[in-house]
Amino acid sequence: MTAALRAWQEAVDKAKADGKTPPRRPSNGNPVQDQHNPTVMYNGMIAPVIPFAIRGVLWYQGEAINGGATGYKLILCSNPL
């Protein structure tokens, strides 16, 4: 465990003992392994597929629109293709 993590853990333990909100964990000091660094995401997800031709793309929007199909119907009817 690094010195920064050790100091953070001590601060968390003290905050919990005092009934206060614990501090945020320090960021990963190694940019090669930090998942929030754009180059790490590129090297891990894009670079491996560069040699391949792209014939299509799958897109998953997620669960952000809670209105279901009604929301899409309103979008498509107001903006015809």
GROMACS .gro file of C-alpha atoms in nm:
model
   81
    1MET     CA    1   0.000   0.000   0.000
    2THR     CA    2   0.139   0.339  -0.096
    3ALA     CA    3   0.189   0.619   0.153
    4ALA     CA    4  -0.096   0.821  -0.003
    5LEU     CA    5  -0.339   0.529   0.035
    6ARG     CA    6  -0.221   0.463   0.390
    7ALA     CA    7  -0.279   0.829   0.484
    8TRP     CA    8  -0.621   0.821   0.315
    9GLN     CA    9  -0.722   0.505   0.502
   10GLU     CA   10  -0.621   0.663   0.832
   11ALA     CA   11  -0.826   0.973   0.747
   12VAL     CA   12  -1.126   0.753   0.659
   13ASP     CA   13  -1.100   0.562   0.986
   14LYS     CA   14  -1.076   0.888   1.183
   15ALA     CA   15  -1.373   1.041   0.998
   16LYS     CA   16  -1.585   0.732   1.062
   17ALA     CA   17  -1.491   0.733   1.430
   18ASP     CA   18  -1.587   1.103   1.453
   19GLY     CA   19  -1.914   1.048   1.262
   20LYS     CA   20  -1.803   1.269   0.973
   21THR     CA   21  -1.805   1.211   0.598
   22PRO     CA   22  -1.488   1.028   0.491
   23PRO     CA   23  -1.260   1.191   0.231
   24ARG     CA   24  -1.253   1.072  -0.128
   25ARG     CA   25  -1.001   0.810  -0.223
   26PRO     CA   26  -0.694   0.956  -0.398
   27SER     CA   27  -0.677   0.898  -0.773
   28ASN     CA   28  -0.453   0.635  -0.922
   29GLY     CA   29  -0.113   0.796  -0.965
   30ASN     CA   30  -0.024   0.569  -1.256
   31PRO     CA   31  -0.178   0.713  -1.577
   32VAL     CA   32  -0.113   0.385  -1.760
   33GLN     CA   33  -0.360   0.202  -1.535
   34ASP     CA   34  -0.612   0.478  -1.461
   35GLN     CA   35  -0.942   0.385  -1.629
   36HIS     CA   36  -1.041   0.753  -1.650
   37ASN     CA   37  -0.743   0.839  -1.868
   38PRO     CA   38  -0.856   0.860  -2.234
   39THR     CA   39  -0.548   0.679  -2.363
   40VAL     CA   40  -0.617   0.380  -2.139
   41MET     CA   41  -0.971   0.348  -2.276
   42TYR     CA   42  -0.843   0.388  -2.635
   43ASN     CA   43  -0.565   0.133  -2.591
   44GLY     CA   44  -0.795  -0.114  -2.420
   45MET     CA   45  -1.104  -0.087  -2.641
   46ILE     CA   46  -1.027   0.077  -2.977
   47ALA     CA   47  -0.668  -0.017  -3.059
   48PRO     CA   48  -0.734  -0.395  -3.060
   49VAL     CA   49  -1.003  -0.364  -3.331
   50ILE     CA   50  -0.815  -0.125  -3.562
   51PRO     CA   51  -0.688  -0.403  -3.793
   52PHE     CA   52  -1.047  -0.511  -3.867
   53ALA     CA   53  -1.286  -0.357  -4.118
   54ILE     CA   54  -1.604  -0.217  -3.967
   55ARG     CA   55  -1.919  -0.344  -4.139
   56GLY     CA   56  -2.170  -0.228  -3.882
   57VAL     CA   57  -2.214  -0.093  -3.536
   58LEU     CA   58  -2.433  -0.203  -3.248
   59TRP     CA   59  -2.566   0.079  -3.035
   60TYR     CA   60  -2.718   0.030  -2.694
   61GLN     CA   61  -2.880   0.343  -2.560
   62GLY     CA   62  -2.945   0.211  -2.216
   63GLU     CA   63  -3.235   0.266  -1.985
   64ALA     CA   64  -3.232   0.648  -1.975
   65ILE     CA   65  -3.568   0.697  -2.149
   66ASN     CA   66  -3.822   0.565  -1.901
   67GLY     CA   67  -4.127   0.645  -2.114
   68GLY     CA   68  -4.071   0.338  -2.329
   69ALA     CA   69  -4.193   0.330  -2.688
   70THR     CA   70  -4.416   0.634  -2.639
   71GLY     CA   71  -4.111   0.858  -2.619
   72TYR     CA   72  -3.977   0.724  -2.948
   73LYS     CA   73  -4.316   0.760  -3.116
   74LEU     CA   74  -4.325   1.128  -3.021
   75ILE     CA   75  -3.970   1.180  -3.150
   76LEU     CA   76  -4.033   1.003  -3.482
   77CYS     CA   77  -4.370   1.170  -3.544
   78SER     CA   78  -4.230   1.518  -3.484
   79ASN     CA   79  -3.918   1.451  -3.697
   80PRO     CA   80  -4.014   1.231  -3.993
   81LEU     CA   81  -3.724   1.059  -4.160
   0.00000   0.00000   0.00000
